[in-house]
């Protein structure tokens, strides 16, 4: 069993897909998260990197981080977006990356797994490297 009474494992799945949409990857991410949480008591966060979304600036932090309702125990869902209102695609990705770093620091992940290396992979690997995950 993977569960350790002193430290439960906490992992993050990152994706650019909306896991609420019907589809193969979306369903797979949720199925894997639900299975890990139910069978191994692993805390799983699903992080949706949404370059089309916007949140308002919060002077107290957690900019670009919205926690959404999750239908399963030990599964949390977050949407990461830009927050400055900038319309440049590159700037939106930089803001999402800052949101990813802040959330990863706060949630203290043991593992970060990206779905689709070409889009979600780079920010995930970069954040994991910076935070020594």
Short mmCIF file of C-alpha atoms in Angstrom, two decimals:
data_model
loop_
_atom_site.label_atom_id
_atom_site.label_comp_id
_atom_site.label_asym_id
_atom_site.label_seq_id
_atom_site.Cartn_x
_atom_site.Cartn_y
_atom_site.Cartn_z
CA UNK A 1 0.00 0.00 0.00
CA UNK A 2 1.27 3.47 -0.85
CA UNK A 3 -0.27 5.17 2.17
CA UNK A 4 2.07 6.29 4.94
CA UNK A 5 0.42 7.37 8.22
CA UNK A 6 3.02 10.12 8.70
CA UNK A 7 2.71 11.64 5.24
CA UNK A 8 -0.03 11.13 2.70
CA UNK A 9 1.03 11.45 -0.91
CA UNK A 10 -0.17 14.59 -2.70
CA UNK A 11 0.01 14.76 -6.48
CA UNK A 12 -1.06 17.24 -9.14
CA UNK A 13 -2.31 16.48 -12.63
CA UNK A 14 -1.99 19.44 -15.01
CA UNK A 15 -3.92 19.72 -18.24
CA UNK A 16 -5.06 22.34 -20.71
CA UNK A 17 -8.32 20.44 -21.16
CA UNK A 18 -11.54 21.20 -19.34
CA UNK A 19 -12.13 18.03 -17.36
CA UNK A 20 -15.86 18.77 -17.24
CA UNK A 21 -16.06 18.29 -21.03
CA UNK A 22 -16.93 14.87 -22.38
CA UNK A 23 -13.96 13.25 -24.02
CA UNK A 24 -11.24 10.65 -23.74
CA UNK A 25 -8.48 12.62 -22.03
CA UNK A 26 -10.87 14.49 -19.76
CA UNK A 27 -12.54 11.26 -18.61
CA UNK A 28 -9.17 9.53 -18.18
CA UNK A 29 -7.78 12.28 -15.94
CA UNK A 30 -10.81 12.13 -13.66
CA UNK A 31 -10.85 8.32 -13.65
CA UNK A 32 -7.15 8.12 -12.71
CA UNK A 33 -7.59 10.75 -9.98
CA UNK A 34 -10.64 9.01 -8.55
CA UNK A 35 -8.88 5.62 -8.58
CA UNK A 36 -5.75 6.90 -6.82
CA UNK A 37 -7.82 8.71 -4.20
CA UNK A 38 -10.19 5.82 -3.52
CA UNK A 39 -7.76 2.90 -3.67
CA UNK A 40 -4.58 4.41 -2.22
CA UNK A 41 -5.80 7.40 -0.16
CA UNK A 42 -3.70 9.74 -2.30
CA UNK A 43 -4.72 13.42 -2.41
CA UNK A 44 -5.03 14.36 -6.10
CA UNK A 45 -5.34 17.92 -7.39
CA UNK A 46 -6.41 18.44 -10.99
CA UNK A 47 -5.08 21.74 -12.31
CA UNK A 48 -6.70 23.04 -15.49
CA UNK A 49 -4.51 25.62 -17.24
CA UNK A 50 -7.04 27.89 -18.95
CA UNK A 51 -5.46 30.47 -21.24
CA UNK A 52 -8.87 31.85 -22.25
CA UNK A 53 -10.06 32.49 -18.70
CA UNK A 54 -9.62 35.58 -16.53
CA UNK A 55 -9.91 36.20 -12.81
CA UNK A 56 -9.78 39.49 -10.98
CA UNK A 57 -6.64 40.65 -9.22
CA UNK A 58 -6.45 39.75 -5.53
CA UNK A 59 -3.98 41.89 -3.54
CA UNK A 60 -3.78 39.12 -0.91
CA UNK A 61 -2.42 36.50 -3.33
CA UNK A 62 -3.73 33.37 -5.02
CA UNK A 63 -4.13 35.33 -8.24
CA UNK A 64 -5.35 33.21 -11.10
CA UNK A 65 -6.30 30.29 -8.81
CA UNK A 66 -9.95 29.23 -8.55
CA UNK A 67 -10.93 26.12 -6.64
CA UNK A 68 -13.90 24.36 -8.18
CA UNK A 69 -16.30 21.79 -6.78
CA UNK A 70 -14.95 18.25 -6.92
CA UNK A 71 -17.31 15.27 -6.93
CA UNK A 72 -14.96 12.85 -5.13
CA UNK A 73 -13.27 12.66 -1.74
CA UNK A 74 -9.52 13.46 -1.80
CA UNK A 75 -9.81 14.99 -5.30
CA UNK A 76 -9.55 18.78 -5.65
CA UNK A 77 -10.02 20.70 -8.88
CA UNK A 78 -8.47 24.08 -9.67
CA UNK A 79 -8.70 26.35 -12.69
CA UNK A 80 -5.58 28.47 -13.29
CA UNK A 81 -5.99 31.61 -15.40
CA UNK A 82 -4.42 34.98 -16.04
CA UNK A 83 -5.59 37.92 -13.94
CA UNK A 84 -4.22 41.19 -15.36
CA UNK A 85 -6.56 41.43 -18.33
CA UNK A 86 -3.64 41.31 -20.74
CA UNK A 87 -4.70 39.93 -24.12
CA UNK A 88 -1.24 38.76 -25.20
CA UNK A 89 -1.16 34.97 -25.23
CA UNK A 90 2.42 34.86 -23.94
CA UNK A 91 1.57 37.08 -20.96
CA UNK A 92 -1.46 34.96 -20.12
CA UNK A 93 0.78 31.85 -19.98
CA UNK A 94 3.29 33.66 -17.76
CA UNK A 95 0.49 34.57 -15.34
CA UNK A 96 -0.81 31.00 -15.33
CA UNK A 97 2.70 29.81 -14.59
CA UNK A 98 2.93 32.15 -11.59
CA UNK A 99 -0.44 30.81 -10.40
CA UNK A 100 0.88 27.25 -10.83
CA UNK A 101 4.01 28.04 -8.81
CA UNK A 102 2.03 29.67 -6.00
CA UNK A 103 -0.44 26.80 -5.79
CA UNK A 104 2.30 24.15 -5.91
CA UNK A 105 4.17 25.88 -3.07
CA UNK A 106 1.01 26.09 -1.00
CA UNK A 107 -0.20 22.53 -1.67
CA UNK A 108 3.28 20.91 -1.33
CA UNK A 109 3.02 18.31 -4.08
CA UNK A 110 5.11 15.15 -4.03
CA UNK A 111 4.59 14.59 -7.76
CA UNK A 112 3.36 16.67 -10.69
CA UNK A 113 2.14 14.91 -13.84
CA UNK A 114 1.25 16.78 -17.04
CA UNK A 115 -1.14 15.53 -19.69
CA UNK A 116 0.07 16.56 -23.17
CA UNK A 117 3.72 17.43 -22.87
CA UNK A 118 3.73 20.12 -25.53
CA UNK A 119 1.33 22.44 -23.70
CA UNK A 120 0.87 21.52 -20.04
CA UNK A 121 4.21 19.74 -19.78
CA UNK A 122 6.63 22.64 -19.94
CA UNK A 123 5.09 24.75 -17.15
CA UNK A 124 4.66 21.62 -15.03
CA UNK A 125 8.27 20.49 -15.39
CA UNK A 126 9.53 24.03 -14.86
CA UNK A 127 7.46 24.47 -11.67
CA UNK A 128 8.51 21.06 -10.35
CA UNK A 129 12.16 21.87 -11.02
CA UNK A 130 11.96 25.27 -9.29
CA UNK A 131 10.23 23.77 -6.26
CA UNK A 132 12.41 20.62 -6.12
CA UNK A 133 9.46 18.27 -6.56
#
